Amino acid sequence: MQENSLSVFNFEACQKCSICNTVCPMMAANPSYPGPKKAGPDQERYRLKDPAFYDYALKYCLSCKRCEVACPSGVQVADIIQKARLEHAPSSKHPMRDAMLAHTDFMGTLASPFAGLVNEVLPLRPVKAVLDGAFGIDARRTFPKYSSEKFTTWFHRKTEKEQARFDRFVTYFHGCYVNYNYPQLAKDFVKVMNAAGYGVHLLEKERCCGVALVANNFGRQAVRQAKVNIASMEKAVAGGEEVLTTSSSCTYMMRNDYSEVLNLPTDGYRDSLSLACKWLYGKIQSGDVKLRFRKDFRMKLSYHTACHMQRLGWQTYTIELLKLVPGVELTVLDQNCCGIAGTFGFKKENYPYSQKVGSVLFEDIRRSNPQAVVTECETCKWQIEMSTGIPVLNPISVIAAALED
Amino acid sequence: MGGKTMRFDTVVIGGGRAGQEAALTRARLGKKVCLVSAGLTLHVLEPGAEGHPYGLLKNLADEGVTVLRGDVVTGGNWDGMLLREVFTANGVDLQADEFVLATGRFFSRGLVADMNGIRESIFGADVDCPEDRSLWFDSDFFAPQPFESFGVKTDGNKRISIGGNFALNVYAAGKILGGKYNAGK
């Protein structure tokens, strides 16, 4: 990039071409959002003079980072906006709600023992009315179900000992959603890795990656949790293992935003942190791994490139990997944002924008008429399932289902 | 790096008009092509891009070209003068039989100028320009500027050279070729 620019996030390199504005999903849905060019590099000049120039409308930024992918000059537009929010955003009108949405580990630990009850109670009309009225969580939103058994509990009880039969290992960063809500994905991951000839280890300590904390302006808590993850990942990498994930947003957070937004060191693990699909495709290409697939597997799938996946630039690995599975009929959808942006779409004031942003994608999905949509992002999964009624799978679950027993 | 490599027939570096055309031409010849583009280019805003926000890049995808958007090539792995693979900032390794360098001139940072000279930004390819810095520009602002015709040195097949040796499989295309007919307006 521009070597002589001393500006933070390269904002001096902005040539005002406005191409970021043309790809911003929020700008198209919400006239009160000034768009990435203005919210990012333009207003940054004013904010540097006086933080009073902070524009409240920056809260509408989805942090989808499509502006950064589009920028031909390498300006980290979304990071400029994110940093400005962390430093200057006024305190929330719904502090309790934002804290609940952001602290996924805490809420998961709280809800898991009562999963049956929580899952029954949360969708009830009166409960939703209270959440909507008192907390500002939109009543039209459906919640992901909690699992009665956490993935980590299952792992330690059922499979940890079995893993010792392998002589090579990968370390798995499972993430909150997999642990508290959807352990099946982690079980699929273990199945695929074992079929590839690798045992699975967990990190010594894992915390929520912090992407929801940063989005809700809990910067200090995010740093605390990031430090725990960094230490654990460094240890795994020092032991010769790669750290694999199944969530694109957790991966982007730990690979890029830990250093760029939170100013923490990532050199100790960055090149060894990878999405499982990227790793697996590489291993298959180099001949290290050979997977045996069922001959009778048939599935019509549409691949949705999640925003952070696009920013990582690794969707090609997943697409090529899925093409290797016999019986998969794959449509690659145009790259559009689903609109939920993590916790953004849960908030009452954002719900209409969230659905408006996603409408293009939903239409595209319906037109392609798949049995399932495939994507690496868990919040895209909630949004697409709620808005289209079509099930959404992680690509690792597709691989697991296609494997020969 | 090892093990995360993708294989193509042709890798085109730079998603401007030259890069897009190079990628499209090779794809239509039946090659498996990957195009690495730092961002969207202004061309997508031009008429004729079928009103699609991703315009020409979308057309490329329809032709079977794999497009890596928002990514830049940072370097390569050479076997003598044969380029085996290139690495990107996003950590993608791309192997290919041939590579097309279409990163443009100064504005798109294909060429980088400083007080000591002008260099090609990815491979350090030889640049055709006088050493004497005073010959780079004409002090008459409105006169044709010599630096506008600078570009990489190439052989008859438009292959770039590094340290005086011509690369076997790296071709230059578009503005980075230089020459007075290719000068910016």
Coordinates of C-alpha atoms in Angstrom, one line a residue:
Chain A
M1 CA 0.0 0.0 0.0
Q2 CA 1.0 3.6 0.1
E3 CA 4.2 3.5 2.1
N4 CA 4.7 7.2 2.8
S5 CA 1.2 7.8 4.2
L6 CA 1.3 8.3 8.0
S7 CA -2.5 8.6 8.2
V8 CA -4.3 6.1 10.4
F9 CA -6.0 3.4 8.3
N10 CA -4.5 5.0 5.2
F11 CA -7.3 7.6 5.0
E12 CA -5.1 10.1 3.2
A13 CA -5.1 7.8 0.3
C14 CA -8.8 8.3 -0.3
Q15 CA -9.1 9.9 -3.8
K16 CA -12.9 10.6 -3.3
C17 CA -13.9 8.3 -6.2
S18 CA -17.0 7.3 -4.3
I19 CA -16.8 3.7 -5.4
C20 CA -17.3 2.6 -1.7
N21 CA -20.6 4.4 -1.7
T22 CA -21.8 2.4 -4.7
V23 CA -21.4 -0.9 -2.8
C24 CA -22.6 0.3 0.7
P25 CA -25.8 -1.6 1.5
M26 CA -26.8 0.8 4.2
M27 CA -26.6 3.8 2.1
A28 CA -29.1 2.3 -0.4
A29 CA -31.5 1.5 2.4
N30 CA -31.3 4.5 4.7
P31 CA -31.1 8.1 3.5
S32 CA -29.8 9.3 6.9
Y33 CA -26.6 7.3 6.6
P34 CA -24.0 9.5 5.0
G35 CA -22.2 6.6 3.3
P36 CA -18.7 5.2 3.8
K37 CA -16.7 8.0 2.1
K38 CA -18.2 10.7 4.1
A39 CA -18.5 8.7 7.4
G40 CA -15.0 7.4 7.0
P41 CA -12.1 9.4 5.5
D42 CA -14.0 12.7 5.0
Q43 CA -15.4 13.2 8.5
E44 CA -12.3 11.8 10.0
R45 CA -10.5 15.0 9.2
Y46 CA -13.1 16.9 11.2
R47 CA -13.1 14.4 14.1
L48 CA -9.3 14.9 14.3
K49 CA -9.9 18.6 14.8
D50 CA -12.7 18.2 17.3
P51 CA -14.6 15.0 18.4
A52 CA -17.7 17.2 18.6
F53 CA -18.0 16.6 14.8
Y54 CA -18.9 13.0 15.5
D55 CA -22.0 12.1 13.5
Y56 CA -24.6 10.0 15.3
A57 CA -25.6 8.3 12.0
L58 CA -22.3 6.3 12.1
K59 CA -24.3 3.8 14.3
Y60 CA -25.9 2.7 11.0
C61 CA -22.6 1.3 9.6
L62 CA -23.0 -2.5 9.4
S63 CA -19.3 -3.1 9.5
C64 CA -19.8 -5.3 6.5
K65 CA -16.5 -3.9 5.1
R66 CA -17.7 -4.0 1.5
C67 CA -16.3 -0.5 1.2
E68 CA -12.8 -1.8 2.0
V69 CA -13.1 -4.6 -0.6
A70 CA -14.2 -2.0 -3.2
C71 CA -11.6 0.6 -2.4
P72 CA -8.9 0.6 -5.1
S73 CA -6.6 2.6 -2.8
G74 CA -6.4 0.4 0.2
V75 CA -8.3 2.8 2.6
Q76 CA -9.6 0.9 5.6
V77 CA -12.9 2.7 5.5
A78 CA -14.8 0.5 7.9
D79 CA -12.0 0.5 10.4
I80 CA -12.0 4.3 10.4
I81 CA -15.7 4.3 11.2
Q82 CA -15.4 1.5 13.8
K83 CA -12.6 3.3 15.6
A84 CA -14.5 6.5 15.6
R85 CA -17.5 4.8 17.2
L86 CA -15.4 3.2 19.9
E87 CA -13.8 6.5 20.7
H88 CA -16.7 9.0 20.3
A89 CA -20.1 7.3 20.3
P90 CA -22.5 8.7 22.8
S91 CA -23.8 6.2 25.4
S92 CA -26.6 3.9 24.1
K93 CA -30.2 4.5 24.8
H94 CA -30.5 0.8 25.5
P95 CA -27.4 0.0 27.6
M96 CA -28.9 -3.2 29.0
R97 CA -29.9 -4.6 25.6
D98 CA -26.6 -3.7 24.0
A99 CA -24.8 -5.4 26.9
M100 CA -27.0 -8.5 26.6
L101 CA -26.4 -8.8 22.8
A102 CA -22.7 -8.1 23.0
H103 CA -21.7 -10.5 25.9
T104 CA -22.4 -13.7 24.1
D105 CA -20.3 -15.8 26.4
F106 CA -22.1 -14.5 29.5
M107 CA -25.6 -14.9 28.0
G108 CA -24.8 -18.4 26.7
T109 CA -23.4 -19.6 30.1
L110 CA -26.5 -18.2 31.7
A111 CA -29.0 -19.7 29.3
S112 CA -27.5 -23.1 28.5
P113 CA -28.5 -24.9 31.8
F114 CA -32.1 -23.7 31.2
A115 CA -32.1 -24.2 27.4
G116 CA -35.4 -26.0 27.3
L117 CA -37.2 -23.3 29.3
V118 CA -35.5 -20.4 27.5
N119 CA -36.3 -21.8 24.1
E120 CA -40.0 -22.2 25.1
V121 CA -40.3 -18.8 26.7
L122 CA -38.4 -16.5 24.3
P123 CA -40.8 -17.0 21.3
L124 CA -43.9 -16.3 23.5
R125 CA -45.9 -13.2 22.5
P126 CA -45.9 -11.5 26.0
V127 CA -42.1 -12.1 26.4
K128 CA -41.4 -10.7 23.0
A129 CA -43.6 -7.7 23.8
V130 CA -41.6 -7.0 26.9
L131 CA -38.3 -7.4 25.1
D132 CA -39.5 -5.1 22.4
G133 CA -41.0 -2.5 24.7
A134 CA -38.6 -2.4 27.6
F135 CA -35.3 -3.6 25.9
G136 CA -35.6 -2.5 22.3
I137 CA -35.2 -6.0 20.8
D138 CA -37.5 -6.2 17.9
A139 CA -40.5 -8.5 18.4
R140 CA -40.4 -9.6 14.7
R141 CA -37.0 -11.2 15.2
T142 CA -36.7 -14.9 15.9
F143 CA -33.9 -16.0 18.3
P144 CA -31.5 -18.7 17.8
K145 CA -32.3 -21.7 20.0
Y146 CA -30.0 -22.6 22.9
S147 CA -28.6 -26.1 23.1
S148 CA -29.1 -28.0 26.4
E149 CA -25.6 -29.5 26.1
K150 CA -22.7 -27.2 25.2
F151 CA -20.2 -28.3 22.6
T152 CA -17.3 -28.2 25.0
T153 CA -19.2 -30.5 27.5
W154 CA -19.9 -33.0 24.7
F155 CA -16.3 -32.8 23.5
H156 CA -14.8 -33.5 26.9
R157 CA -17.3 -36.3 27.7
K158 CA -17.7 -38.0 24.4
T159 CA -14.8 -37.6 22.0
E160 CA -11.7 -36.1 23.6
K161 CA -10.2 -39.4 24.5
E162 CA -10.9 -40.8 21.0
Q163 CA -8.9 -38.0 19.4
A164 CA -5.7 -39.3 21.0
R165 CA -5.6 -42.1 18.4
F166 CA -4.4 -39.6 15.7
D167 CA -0.8 -38.6 15.3
R168 CA -1.5 -35.2 13.8
F169 CA -3.8 -32.5 15.1
V170 CA -5.6 -29.3 14.4
T171 CA -6.8 -26.9 17.1
Y172 CA -10.4 -25.8 16.8
F173 CA -11.7 -22.3 17.7
H174 CA -15.5 -23.1 17.9
G175 CA -17.0 -19.7 18.8
C176 CA -20.0 -18.9 20.9
Y177 CA -22.8 -19.8 18.5
V178 CA -21.4 -23.3 18.0
N179 CA -20.8 -23.8 21.7
Y180 CA -24.2 -22.5 23.1
N181 CA -26.6 -22.8 20.2
Y182 CA -25.5 -25.1 17.5
P183 CA -23.0 -27.9 18.7
Q184 CA -24.0 -29.9 15.6
L185 CA -21.6 -27.8 13.5
A186 CA -18.7 -28.6 15.8
K187 CA -19.6 -32.3 15.7
D188 CA -19.6 -32.1 11.9
F189 CA -16.2 -30.4 12.1
V190 CA -14.8 -33.2 14.3
K191 CA -16.2 -35.8 11.9
V192 CA -14.6 -34.1 8.8
M193 CA -11.2 -33.6 10.5
N194 CA -11.1 -37.2 11.7
A195 CA -12.0 -38.4 8.2
A196 CA -9.1 -36.3 7.0
G197 CA -6.8 -38.1 9.4
Y198 CA -6.5 -35.3 11.9
G199 CA -7.4 -35.3 15.6
V200 CA -9.0 -32.2 17.1
H201 CA -7.8 -30.2 20.1
L202 CA -9.5 -27.3 21.7
L203 CA -7.7 -24.1 22.7
E204 CA -6.5 -24.1 26.2
K205 CA -8.8 -21.2 26.9
E206 CA -11.4 -19.8 24.5
R207 CA -13.4 -16.6 24.9
C208 CA -15.9 -15.0 22.5
C209 CA -13.8 -13.4 19.7
G210 CA -15.3 -10.1 20.6
V211 CA -16.8 -9.0 17.3
A212 CA -20.2 -8.3 19.0
L213 CA -18.4 -6.4 21.8
V214 CA -16.6 -4.1 19.4
A215 CA -19.8 -3.5 17.4
N216 CA -21.6 -2.4 20.6
N217 CA -18.7 -0.2 21.7
F218 CA -17.4 -2.5 24.6
G219 CA -13.8 -1.9 23.5
R220 CA -12.1 -2.7 26.8
Q221 CA -13.9 -5.9 27.4
A222 CA -13.1 -6.9 23.8
V223 CA -9.4 -6.4 24.5
R224 CA -9.5 -8.5 27.7
Q225 CA -11.1 -11.4 25.8
A226 CA -8.8 -11.0 22.8
K227 CA -5.8 -11.3 25.0
V228 CA -7.0 -14.7 26.3
N229 CA -7.6 -16.0 22.8
I230 CA -4.2 -14.6 21.5
A231 CA -2.3 -16.4 24.3
S232 CA -4.1 -19.7 23.7
M233 CA -3.7 -19.5 19.9
E234 CA 0.0 -18.6 20.2
K235 CA 0.4 -21.7 22.4
A236 CA -1.3 -24.0 19.9
V237 CA 0.7 -22.6 17.0
A238 CA 4.0 -22.9 19.0
G239 CA 3.0 -26.6 19.5
G240 CA 2.9 -27.0 15.7
E241 CA -0.9 -26.9 15.2
E242 CA -3.0 -24.8 12.9
V243 CA -6.0 -23.1 14.5
L244 CA -9.1 -23.7 12.5
T245 CA -12.5 -22.1 12.6
T246 CA -15.9 -22.5 11.1
S247 CA -17.1 -18.8 11.4
S248 CA -16.0 -16.2 9.0
S249 CA -16.7 -13.2 11.4
C250 CA -14.7 -14.7 14.3
T251 CA -11.9 -15.4 11.9
Y252 CA -11.8 -11.9 10.5
M253 CA -11.9 -10.4 14.0
M254 CA -9.0 -12.5 15.2
R255 CA -6.9 -12.3 12.0
N256 CA -7.3 -8.6 11.2
D257 CA -9.3 -6.5 13.8
Y258 CA -7.3 -7.7 16.8
S259 CA -4.3 -5.8 15.4
E260 CA -6.0 -3.1 13.4
V261 CA -8.8 -2.0 15.7
L262 CA -7.7 -3.3 19.1
N263 CA -3.9 -2.7 18.6
L264 CA -2.9 -6.2 19.8
P265 CA -0.1 -8.3 18.5
T266 CA -1.2 -11.1 16.1
D267 CA 2.1 -12.2 14.5
G268 CA 2.3 -15.3 16.7
Y269 CA -0.6 -17.0 15.1
R270 CA -1.9 -14.9 12.2
D271 CA -0.6 -17.1 9.3
S272 CA -1.7 -20.3 11.1
L273 CA -5.3 -19.2 11.7
S274 CA -7.6 -20.4 8.9
L275 CA -11.1 -21.2 8.1
A276 CA -11.5 -25.0 8.0
C277 CA -12.6 -24.9 4.3
K278 CA -9.4 -23.1 3.2
W279 CA -7.2 -25.4 5.1
L280 CA -9.1 -28.5 3.8
Y281 CA -8.9 -27.4 0.2
G282 CA -5.2 -26.8 0.5
K283 CA -4.6 -30.2 2.1
I284 CA -6.7 -32.0 -0.6
Q285 CA -4.9 -30.0 -3.4
S286 CA -1.4 -30.9 -2.1
G287 CA -2.5 -34.6 -1.7
D288 CA -2.0 -34.7 2.1
V289 CA -5.7 -35.5 2.6
K290 CA -8.0 -37.7 0.6
L291 CA -11.7 -37.7 1.5
R292 CA -14.1 -40.4 0.4
F293 CA -17.5 -39.2 -0.5
R294 CA -20.8 -41.0 -0.8
K295 CA -21.9 -41.9 -4.3
D296 CA -25.6 -41.3 -3.7
F297 CA -25.2 -37.8 -2.2
R298 CA -27.3 -35.2 -4.0
M299 CA -27.9 -31.6 -2.9
K300 CA -28.9 -28.4 -4.7
L301 CA -27.1 -25.6 -2.9
S302 CA -26.7 -21.8 -3.2
Y303 CA -23.5 -20.3 -1.8
H304 CA -23.8 -16.9 -0.1
T305 CA -20.5 -15.0 0.4
A306 CA -20.9 -13.5 3.9
C307 CA -19.6 -9.9 4.2
H308 CA -16.6 -10.8 6.4
M309 CA -15.9 -13.8 4.2
Q310 CA -15.6 -11.5 1.2
R311 CA -13.3 -9.2 3.2
L312 CA -11.1 -12.2 4.1
G313 CA -11.1 -13.0 0.4
W314 CA -11.3 -16.8 1.0
Q315 CA -14.7 -17.6 -0.6
T316 CA -12.9 -19.1 -3.6
Y317 CA -11.5 -21.9 -1.4
T318 CA -15.0 -22.8 -0.1
I319 CA -16.5 -22.7 -3.6
E320 CA -13.8 -24.9 -5.1
L321 CA -14.1 -27.3 -2.2
L322 CA -17.8 -27.7 -2.6
K323 CA -17.3 -28.3 -6.3
L324 CA -15.1 -31.3 -5.3
V325 CA -18.1 -33.0 -3.6
P326 CA -19.9 -35.3 -6.1
G327 CA -23.6 -34.7 -6.2
V328 CA -23.5 -31.0 -5.2
E329 CA -25.3 -28.7 -7.6
L330 CA -23.9 -25.3 -6.7
T331 CA -25.1 -21.8 -7.5
V332 CA -22.9 -18.9 -6.4
L333 CA -25.2 -16.0 -5.4
D334 CA -24.3 -12.4 -6.2
Q335 CA -22.4 -10.9 -3.2
N336 CA -25.1 -9.0 -1.3
C337 CA -25.4 -8.3 2.4
C338 CA -28.1 -10.2 4.3
G339 CA -28.6 -7.1 6.5
I340 CA -28.4 -8.6 10.0
A341 CA -24.8 -7.6 10.6
G342 CA -24.5 -9.5 13.9
T343 CA -26.4 -7.8 16.6
F344 CA -27.5 -4.8 14.5
G345 CA -30.6 -6.4 13.1
F346 CA -31.9 -7.4 16.6
K347 CA -32.3 -3.8 17.6
K348 CA -35.8 -2.4 17.2
E349 CA -34.6 0.8 15.6
N350 CA -32.6 -1.1 13.0
Y351 CA -35.0 -3.9 12.1
P352 CA -36.6 -2.2 9.0
Y353 CA -33.2 -1.2 7.6
S354 CA -31.9 -4.7 8.2
Q355 CA -34.7 -6.3 6.2
K356 CA -34.5 -3.8 3.5
V357 CA -30.8 -4.3 3.0
G358 CA -31.3 -8.1 2.9
S359 CA -34.2 -8.0 0.5
V360 CA -32.0 -8.2 -2.6
L361 CA -30.3 -11.3 -1.3
F362 CA -33.5 -13.0 -0.2
E363 CA -35.0 -12.5 -3.7
D364 CA -31.8 -13.9 -5.3
I365 CA -32.0 -17.0 -2.9
R366 CA -35.7 -17.6 -3.7
R367 CA -34.9 -17.4 -7.4
S368 CA -32.1 -20.0 -7.2
N369 CA -34.5 -22.3 -5.2
P370 CA -31.9 -24.4 -3.3
Q371 CA -32.4 -27.2 -0.8
A372 CA -30.1 -25.2 1.4
V373 CA -28.1 -22.0 1.4
V374 CA -24.4 -22.4 2.3
T375 CA -22.4 -19.8 4.2
E376 CA -19.8 -19.5 6.8
C377 CA -21.6 -16.8 8.9
E378 CA -23.9 -17.8 11.8
T379 CA -25.8 -14.5 11.9
C380 CA -26.4 -14.7 8.1
K381 CA -27.9 -18.1 8.9
W382 CA -30.4 -16.7 11.4
Q383 CA -31.4 -13.9 9.0
I384 CA -31.7 -16.0 5.9
E385 CA -33.6 -18.8 7.7
M386 CA -36.0 -16.3 9.3
S387 CA -36.5 -14.3 6.1
T388 CA -36.7 -17.0 3.4
G389 CA -37.6 -20.1 5.3
I390 CA -34.8 -22.0 3.5
P391 CA -32.3 -23.8 5.8
V392 CA -28.8 -22.6 5.9
L393 CA -25.7 -24.8 6.4
N394 CA -22.1 -24.2 7.1
P395 CA -20.0 -25.8 4.2
I396 CA -18.3 -28.1 6.8
S397 CA -21.8 -29.6 7.5
V398 CA -22.2 -30.2 3.8
I399 CA -18.9 -32.0 3.6
A400 CA -19.7 -34.0 6.8
A401 CA -23.1 -35.1 5.3
A402 CA -21.4 -36.1 2.0
L403 CA -18.7 -38.2 3.6
E404 CA -18.8 -42.0 3.2
D405 CA -19.4 -43.7 6.5
Chain B
M1 CA 2.3 -20.8 3.2
G2 CA 2.4 -24.5 2.2
G3 CA -0.7 -26.3 1.1
K4 CA -3.1 -23.4 0.6
T5 CA -2.3 -23.0 -3.0
M6 CA -4.8 -22.6 -5.8
R7 CA -3.8 -23.6 -9.4
F8 CA -4.7 -21.7 -12.5
D9 CA -3.5 -21.6 -16.1
T10 CA -3.2 -17.8 -16.0
V11 CA -3.1 -15.3 -13.1
V12 CA -3.8 -11.7 -14.0
I13 CA -2.5 -9.1 -11.5
G14 CA -4.6 -5.9 -11.7
G15 CA -8.3 -5.5 -12.3
G16 CA -8.3 -2.4 -14.4
R17 CA -9.4 -2.3 -18.0
A18 CA -6.2 -4.0 -19.3
G19 CA -6.3 -6.7 -16.6
Q20 CA -10.0 -7.4 -17.3
E21 CA -9.5 -7.7 -21.0
A22 CA -6.4 -9.9 -20.5
A23 CA -8.5 -12.2 -18.2
L24 CA -11.5 -12.2 -20.5
T25 CA -9.3 -13.1 -23.6
R26 CA -7.6 -15.9 -21.8
A27 CA -10.8 -17.3 -20.4
R28 CA -12.4 -17.3 -23.9
L29 CA -9.4 -19.4 -25.1
G30 CA -10.5 -22.0 -22.5
K31 CA -7.9 -21.2 -19.9
K32 CA -8.6 -21.3 -16.2
V33 CA -8.0 -17.7 -15.1
C34 CA -7.7 -15.9 -11.8
L35 CA -7.9 -12.1 -11.7
V36 CA -6.6 -10.3 -8.6
S37 CA -8.1 -6.8 -8.3
A38 CA -7.3 -4.3 -5.5
G39 CA -10.8 -3.0 -5.6
L40 CA -13.6 -2.2 -7.9
T41 CA -12.3 0.1 -10.7
L42 CA -14.1 3.2 -12.0
H43 CA -14.9 1.3 -15.2
V44 CA -17.7 -0.4 -13.4
L45 CA -19.6 2.9 -13.3
E46 CA -19.5 3.3 -17.0
P47 CA -22.5 2.6 -19.3
G48 CA -22.4 -0.8 -20.9
A49 CA -21.8 -2.6 -17.6
E50 CA -25.5 -3.7 -17.7
G51 CA -26.5 -1.6 -14.8
H52 CA -25.0 -4.2 -12.4
P53 CA -23.0 -2.7 -9.5
Y54 CA -20.1 -5.0 -10.2
G55 CA -20.4 -4.4 -14.0
L56 CA -17.5 -5.9 -15.9
L57 CA -16.2 -7.9 -13.0
K58 CA -19.6 -9.6 -12.9
N59 CA -19.3 -10.4 -16.6
L60 CA -15.9 -11.9 -15.9
A61 CA -17.4 -14.2 -13.3
D62 CA -19.9 -15.3 -15.9
E63 CA -17.0 -16.2 -18.2
G64 CA -15.6 -18.5 -15.5
V65 CA -12.9 -16.1 -14.3
T66 CA -12.2 -16.4 -10.6
V67 CA -12.0 -12.8 -9.3
L68 CA -10.2 -12.0 -6.0
R69 CA -11.5 -8.6 -5.1
G70 CA -10.0 -6.3 -2.5
D71 CA -6.8 -8.2 -2.6
V72 CA -3.3 -7.4 -3.9
V73 CA -0.3 -9.5 -4.9
T74 CA 2.6 -8.9 -2.6
G75 CA 5.3 -11.0 -4.1
G76 CA 6.2 -14.2 -5.9
N77 CA 8.2 -17.4 -5.8
W78 CA 10.7 -17.7 -8.7
D79 CA 12.5 -20.6 -10.2
G80 CA 15.3 -18.8 -12.1
M81 CA 13.3 -16.6 -14.5
L82 CA 10.2 -18.7 -14.3
L83 CA 7.5 -17.4 -11.9
R84 CA 6.0 -20.4 -10.1
E85 CA 3.4 -18.7 -7.8
V86 CA 2.4 -15.4 -6.3
F87 CA 1.2 -14.5 -2.8
T88 CA -1.6 -12.1 -1.9
A89 CA -2.2 -9.8 1.1
N90 CA -5.2 -12.0 2.1
G91 CA -2.9 -15.0 2.4
V92 CA -3.9 -16.7 -0.9
D93 CA -1.2 -18.4 -2.9
L94 CA -1.7 -18.7 -6.7
Q95 CA 0.2 -21.0 -9.0
A96 CA 0.0 -20.6 -12.7
D97 CA 1.8 -21.3 -16.0
E98 CA 1.7 -17.7 -17.0
F99 CA 1.2 -14.3 -15.3
V100 CA 0.0 -11.0 -16.6
L101 CA 1.1 -7.8 -14.9
A102 CA -1.5 -5.2 -15.4
T103 CA -1.1 -3.0 -12.3
G104 CA -1.1 0.3 -14.2
R105 CA 1.2 3.2 -13.6
F106 CA 1.7 5.7 -10.8
F107 CA -1.9 6.3 -9.7
S108 CA -2.7 2.7 -9.2
R109 CA 0.8 2.1 -7.8
G110 CA 2.0 -0.3 -10.5
L111 CA 5.0 2.0 -10.6
V112 CA 6.3 3.8 -7.5
A113 CA 8.5 6.9 -7.7
D114 CA 10.7 8.3 -5.0
M115 CA 13.8 10.5 -4.9
N116 CA 16.1 7.7 -5.9
G117 CA 14.2 6.2 -8.8
I118 CA 11.2 4.6 -10.3
R119 CA 10.5 1.0 -9.5
E120 CA 7.8 -1.6 -10.4
S121 CA 6.0 -2.3 -7.1
I122 CA 5.6 -6.1 -7.0
F123 CA 8.6 -7.8 -8.6
G124 CA 11.1 -4.9 -8.9
A125 CA 11.0 -5.3 -12.7
D126 CA 13.2 -3.0 -14.8
V127 CA 11.7 0.3 -15.6
D128 CA 12.5 2.2 -18.8
C129 CA 13.3 5.7 -17.6
P130 CA 16.3 8.0 -17.3
E131 CA 18.3 7.9 -14.1
D132 CA 18.6 11.7 -14.0
R133 CA 15.5 12.8 -12.1
S134 CA 15.5 16.2 -13.9
L135 CA 14.6 14.4 -17.1
W136 CA 11.4 12.9 -15.6
F137 CA 9.4 16.0 -16.0
D138 CA 9.1 19.2 -18.1
S139 CA 8.9 22.3 -16.0
D140 CA 6.3 23.6 -18.3
F141 CA 3.2 22.2 -16.5
F142 CA 1.1 22.0 -19.7
A143 CA 3.8 20.3 -21.8
P144 CA 3.6 16.5 -22.3
Q145 CA 5.3 15.1 -19.3
P146 CA 8.0 12.4 -19.9
F147 CA 7.1 10.4 -16.8
E148 CA 3.7 9.7 -18.4
S149 CA 5.4 7.4 -20.9
F150 CA 7.6 5.5 -18.5
G151 CA 6.8 1.8 -18.1
V152 CA 8.5 -1.6 -17.6
K153 CA 11.1 -2.9 -20.1
T154 CA 9.8 -5.8 -22.1
D155 CA 11.0 -8.1 -24.9
G156 CA 9.2 -8.6 -28.2
N157 CA 6.6 -10.7 -26.5
K158 CA 6.0 -8.1 -23.8
R159 CA 7.7 -10.1 -21.1
I160 CA 9.1 -8.1 -18.3
S161 CA 12.8 -8.2 -17.3
I162 CA 14.3 -8.2 -13.8
G163 CA 18.0 -7.2 -13.3
G164 CA 18.5 -7.4 -17.1
N165 CA 17.1 -10.9 -17.5
F166 CA 13.8 -11.5 -19.2
A167 CA 11.1 -13.4 -17.3
L168 CA 9.9 -16.5 -19.1
N169 CA 6.2 -16.4 -18.2
V170 CA 5.4 -12.9 -16.9
Y171 CA 3.8 -10.5 -19.5
A172 CA 3.0 -6.8 -19.1
A173 CA -0.3 -5.3 -20.3
G174 CA -1.9 -1.9 -20.2
K175 CA -0.4 1.3 -19.0
I176 CA 2.5 -0.3 -17.2
L177 CA 3.9 -1.0 -20.6
G178 CA 4.7 2.7 -21.1
G179 CA 5.6 4.3 -24.4
K180 CA 4.4 7.6 -25.9
Y181 CA 1.3 6.1 -27.4
N182 CA 0.3 4.8 -24.1
A183 CA 0.8 8.1 -22.3
G184 CA -1.9 9.4 -20.1
K185 CA -3.9 12.4 -21.2

